PDB file of C-alpha atoms in Angstrom:
ATOM      1  CA  MET A   1       0.024   0.044  -0.006  1.00  0.00           C
ATOM      2  CA  LYS A   2       1.372   3.439  -0.994  1.00  0.00           C
ATOM      3  CA  ILE A   3       1.909   6.110   1.553  1.00  0.00           C
ATOM      4  CA  ASN A   4      -0.881   8.243   0.215  1.00  0.00           C
ATOM      5  CA  GLU A   5      -3.339   5.315   0.677  1.00  0.00           C
ATOM      6  CA  VAL A   6      -2.153   5.007   4.434  1.00  0.00           C
ATOM      7  CA  SER A   7      -2.312   8.583   5.075  1.00  0.00           C
ATOM      8  CA  LYS A   8      -5.950   8.653   3.811  1.00  0.00           C
ATOM      9  CA  MET A   9      -6.854   5.583   5.753  1.00  0.00           C
ATOM     10  CA  TYR A  10      -5.665   7.014   9.045  1.00  0.00           C
ATOM     11  CA  ASP A  11      -6.403  10.651   8.190  1.00  0.00           C
ATOM     12  CA  ILE A  12      -2.735  11.711   8.835  1.00  0.00           C
ATOM     13  CA  THR A  13      -0.475  13.375   6.257  1.00  0.00           C
ATOM     14  CA  ALA A  14       2.135  11.492   4.367  1.00  0.00           C
ATOM     15  CA  ASP A  15       4.732  13.778   5.988  1.00  0.00           C
ATOM     16  CA  THR A  16       3.608  12.645   9.386  1.00  0.00           C
ATOM     17  CA  LEU A  17       4.173   9.077   8.424  1.00  0.00           C
ATOM     18  CA  ARG A  18       7.611   9.791   6.967  1.00  0.00           C
ATOM     19  CA  TYR A  19       8.354  11.666  10.265  1.00  0.00           C
ATOM     20  CA  TYR A  20       7.257   8.789  12.470  1.00  0.00           C
ATOM     21  CA  GLU A  21       9.484   6.457  10.450  1.00  0.00           C
ATOM     22  CA  ARG A  22      12.346   8.950  10.600  1.00  0.00           C
ATOM     23  CA  ILE A  23      12.229   9.245  14.425  1.00  0.00           C
ATOM     24  CA  GLY A  24      11.705   5.592  14.952  1.00  0.00           C
ATOM     25  CA  LEU A  25       8.154   5.605  16.135  1.00  0.00           C
ATOM     26  CA  ILE A  26       7.448   2.936  13.485  1.00  0.00           C
ATOM     27  CA  PRO A  27       9.913   0.680  11.940  1.00  0.00           C
ATOM     28  CA  THR A  28      11.431   1.358   8.530  1.00  0.00           C
ATOM     29  CA  VAL A  29       8.923   0.586   5.735  1.00  0.00           C
ATOM     30  CA  ASN A  30      10.033  -1.480   2.930  1.00  0.00           C
ATOM     31  CA  ARG A  31      10.321   0.171  -0.380  1.00  0.00           C
ATOM     32  CA  SER A  32       9.703  -0.914  -4.040  1.00  0.00           C
ATOM     33  CA  GLU A  33      12.610  -1.191  -6.549  1.00  0.00           C
ATOM     34  CA  SER A  34      11.747   2.447  -7.382  1.00  0.00           C
ATOM     35  CA  GLY A  35      12.193   3.585  -3.827  1.00  0.00           C
ATOM     36  CA  ILE A  36       8.515   4.114  -3.117  1.00  0.00           C
ATOM     37  CA  ARG A  37       7.373   3.148   0.399  1.00  0.00           C
ATOM     38  CA  ASP A  38       5.277  -0.063   0.271  1.00  0.00           C
ATOM     39  CA  TYR A  39       3.202  -0.421   3.588  1.00  0.00           C
ATOM     40  CA  THR A  40       2.283  -3.834   4.647  1.00  0.00           C
ATOM     41  CA  GLU A  41      -0.517  -4.726   7.118  1.00  0.00           C
ATOM     42  CA  THR A  42       2.170  -5.068   9.881  1.00  0.00           C
ATOM     43  CA  ASP A  43       3.323  -1.471   9.060  1.00  0.00           C
ATOM     44  CA  CYS A  44      -0.220  -0.136   9.262  1.00  0.00           C
ATOM     45  CA  ASN A  45      -0.590  -1.776  12.782  1.00  0.00           C
ATOM     46  CA  TRP A  46       2.194   0.267  13.931  1.00  0.00           C
ATOM     47  CA  VAL A  47       0.645   3.430  12.645  1.00  0.00           C
ATOM     48  CA  ILE A  48      -2.513   2.540  14.564  1.00  0.00           C
ATOM     49  CA  SER A  49      -0.561   2.121  17.791  1.00  0.00           C
ATOM     50  CA  VAL A  50       1.270   5.405  17.392  1.00  0.00           C
ATOM     51  CA  GLU A  51      -2.040   7.134  16.866  1.00  0.00           C
ATOM     52  CA  SER A  52      -3.441   5.587  19.923  1.00  0.00           C
ATOM     53  CA  LEU A  53      -0.476   6.581  21.936  1.00  0.00           C
ATOM     54  CA  ILE A  54      -0.867  10.143  20.806  1.00  0.00           C
ATOM     55  CA  GLU A  55      -4.580  10.137  21.676  1.00  0.00           C
ATOM     56  CA  TYR A  56      -3.780   8.592  25.087  1.00  0.00           C
ATOM     57  CA  VAL A  57      -1.136  11.202  25.892  1.00  0.00           C
ATOM     58  CA  ALA A  58      -3.452  14.054  24.893  1.00  0.00           C
ATOM     59  CA  LEU A  59      -6.181  12.658  27.056  1.00  0.00           C
ATOM     60  CA  PHE A  60      -3.663  12.216  30.068  1.00  0.00           C
ATOM     61  CA  GLN A  61      -2.767  15.785  29.758  1.00  0.00           C
ATOM     62  CA  GLN A  62      -6.524  16.728  30.247  1.00  0.00           C
ATOM     63  CA  GLY A  63      -6.547  15.112  33.762  1.00  0.00           C
ATOM     64  CA  ASP A  64      -8.651  12.578  35.620  1.00  0.00           C
ATOM     65  CA  LYS A  65     -11.814  13.450  33.758  1.00  0.00           C
ATOM     66  CA  THR A  66     -10.505  11.336  30.856  1.00  0.00           C
ATOM     67  CA  ARG A  67      -9.711   8.155  32.825  1.00  0.00           C
ATOM     68  CA  ALA A  68     -12.677   6.216  31.181  1.00  0.00           C
ATOM     69  CA  ALA A  69     -11.535   7.223  27.746  1.00  0.00           C
ATOM     70  CA  ARG A  70      -7.901   6.294  28.488  1.00  0.00           C
ATOM     71  CA  LYS A  71      -8.894   2.899  29.772  1.00  0.00           C
ATOM     72  CA  GLU A  72     -10.928   2.265  26.648  1.00  0.00           C
ATOM     73  CA  ILE A  73      -7.850   3.050  24.446  1.00  0.00           C
ATOM     74  CA  LEU A  74      -5.795   0.525  26.535  1.00  0.00           C
ATOM     75  CA  ILE A  75      -8.630  -2.109  26.135  1.00  0.00           C
ATOM     76  CA  GLU A  76      -8.673  -1.596  22.347  1.00  0.00           C
ATOM     77  CA  GLU A  77      -4.893  -1.879  21.989  1.00  0.00           C
ATOM     78  CA  ARG A  78      -4.990  -5.041  24.114  1.00  0.00           C
ATOM     79  CA  ALA A  79      -7.633  -6.499  21.774  1.00  0.00           C
ATOM     80  CA  LYS A  80      -5.602  -5.586  18.689  1.00  0.00           C
ATOM     81  CA  LEU A  81      -2.453  -7.211  20.393  1.00  0.00           C
ATOM     82  CA  LEU A  82      -4.505 -10.481  21.131  1.00  0.00           C
ATOM     83  CA  GLU A  83      -5.661 -10.526  17.608  1.00  0.00           C
ATOM     84  CA  ARG A  84      -2.099 -10.271  16.263  1.00  0.00           C
ATOM     85  CA  MET A  85      -0.916 -12.835  18.680  1.00  0.00           C
ATOM     86  CA  ALA A  86      -3.757 -15.185  17.468  1.00  0.00           C
ATOM     87  CA  GLN A  87      -2.741 -14.598  13.942  1.00  0.00           C
ATOM     88  CA  MET A  88       0.884 -15.239  14.784  1.00  0.00           C
ATOM     89  CA  GLN A  89      -0.058 -18.543  16.574  1.00  0.00           C
ATOM     90  CA  GLU A  90      -2.080 -19.612  13.521  1.00  0.00           C
ATOM     91  CA  THR A  91       0.920 -19.031  11.289  1.00  0.00           C
ATOM     92  CA  LEU A  92       3.222 -20.860  13.768  1.00  0.00           C
ATOM     93  CA  ASP A  93       0.853 -23.773  13.762  1.00  0.00           C
ATOM     94  CA  LYS A  94       0.809 -23.901   9.986  1.00  0.00           C
ATOM     95  CA  LEU A  95       4.528 -23.732   9.877  1.00  0.00           C
ATOM     96  CA  ASN A  96       4.931 -26.523  12.472  1.00  0.00           C
ATOM     97  CA  TYR A  97       2.458 -28.654  10.444  1.00  0.00           C
ATOM     98  CA  LYS A  98       4.496 -28.134   7.293  1.00  0.00           C
ATOM     99  CA  ILE A  99       7.792 -28.868   9.158  1.00  0.00           C
ATOM    100  CA  ASP A 100       6.283 -32.137  10.511  1.00  0.00           C
ATOM    101  CA  ASN A 101       5.061 -33.187   7.115  1.00  0.00           C
ATOM    102  CA  TYR A 102       8.475 -32.278   5.632  1.00  0.00           C
ATOM    103  CA  TYR A 103      10.203 -34.777   8.173  1.00  0.00           C
ATOM    104  CA  LYS A 104       7.656 -37.474   7.476  1.00  0.00           C
ATOM    105  CA  CYS A 105       8.273 -37.205   3.752  1.00  0.00           C
ATOM    106  CA  VAL A 106      12.094 -37.225   4.283  1.00  0.00           C
ATOM    107  CA  GLU A 107      11.844 -40.284   6.465  1.00  0.00           C
ATOM    108  CA  PHE A 108       9.681 -41.965   3.930  1.00  0.00           C
ATOM    109  CA  GLU A 109      12.201 -41.227   1.193  1.00  0.00           C
ATOM    110  CA  ASP A 110      15.036 -42.442   3.344  1.00  0.00           C
ATOM    111  CA  THR A 111      13.298 -45.768   4.045  1.00  0.00           C
ATOM    112  CA  LYS A 112      12.712 -46.235   0.203  1.00  0.00           C
ATOM    113  CA  LEU A 113      16.434 -45.789  -0.423  1.00  0.00           C
ATOM    114  CA  LYS A 114      17.462 -48.460   1.949  1.00  0.00           C
TER     115      LYS A 114
END
């Protein structure tokens, strides 16, 4: 996804995204062969987290009256993290399955050669 698409999606400027990357708030975004930033879903997840952090800090500065809103941000971020963890576990399970199958195939081939 190009930087303009990401900036529209999150309603922030492309310059802001470049700034976040430059100061290390988000990891370096991969680039195409022509040098254009190519955002992945993982890259976009970092943008969401940064936006939530900015919102949280702004609310914190407003004082105790924003406690409920701040708690909601934390709950939402936890839910996003749990979802990413579940996706990663699913990917790990698939990879483990493939590795197990690979070893079974190799063992089978070894027995055929003997």
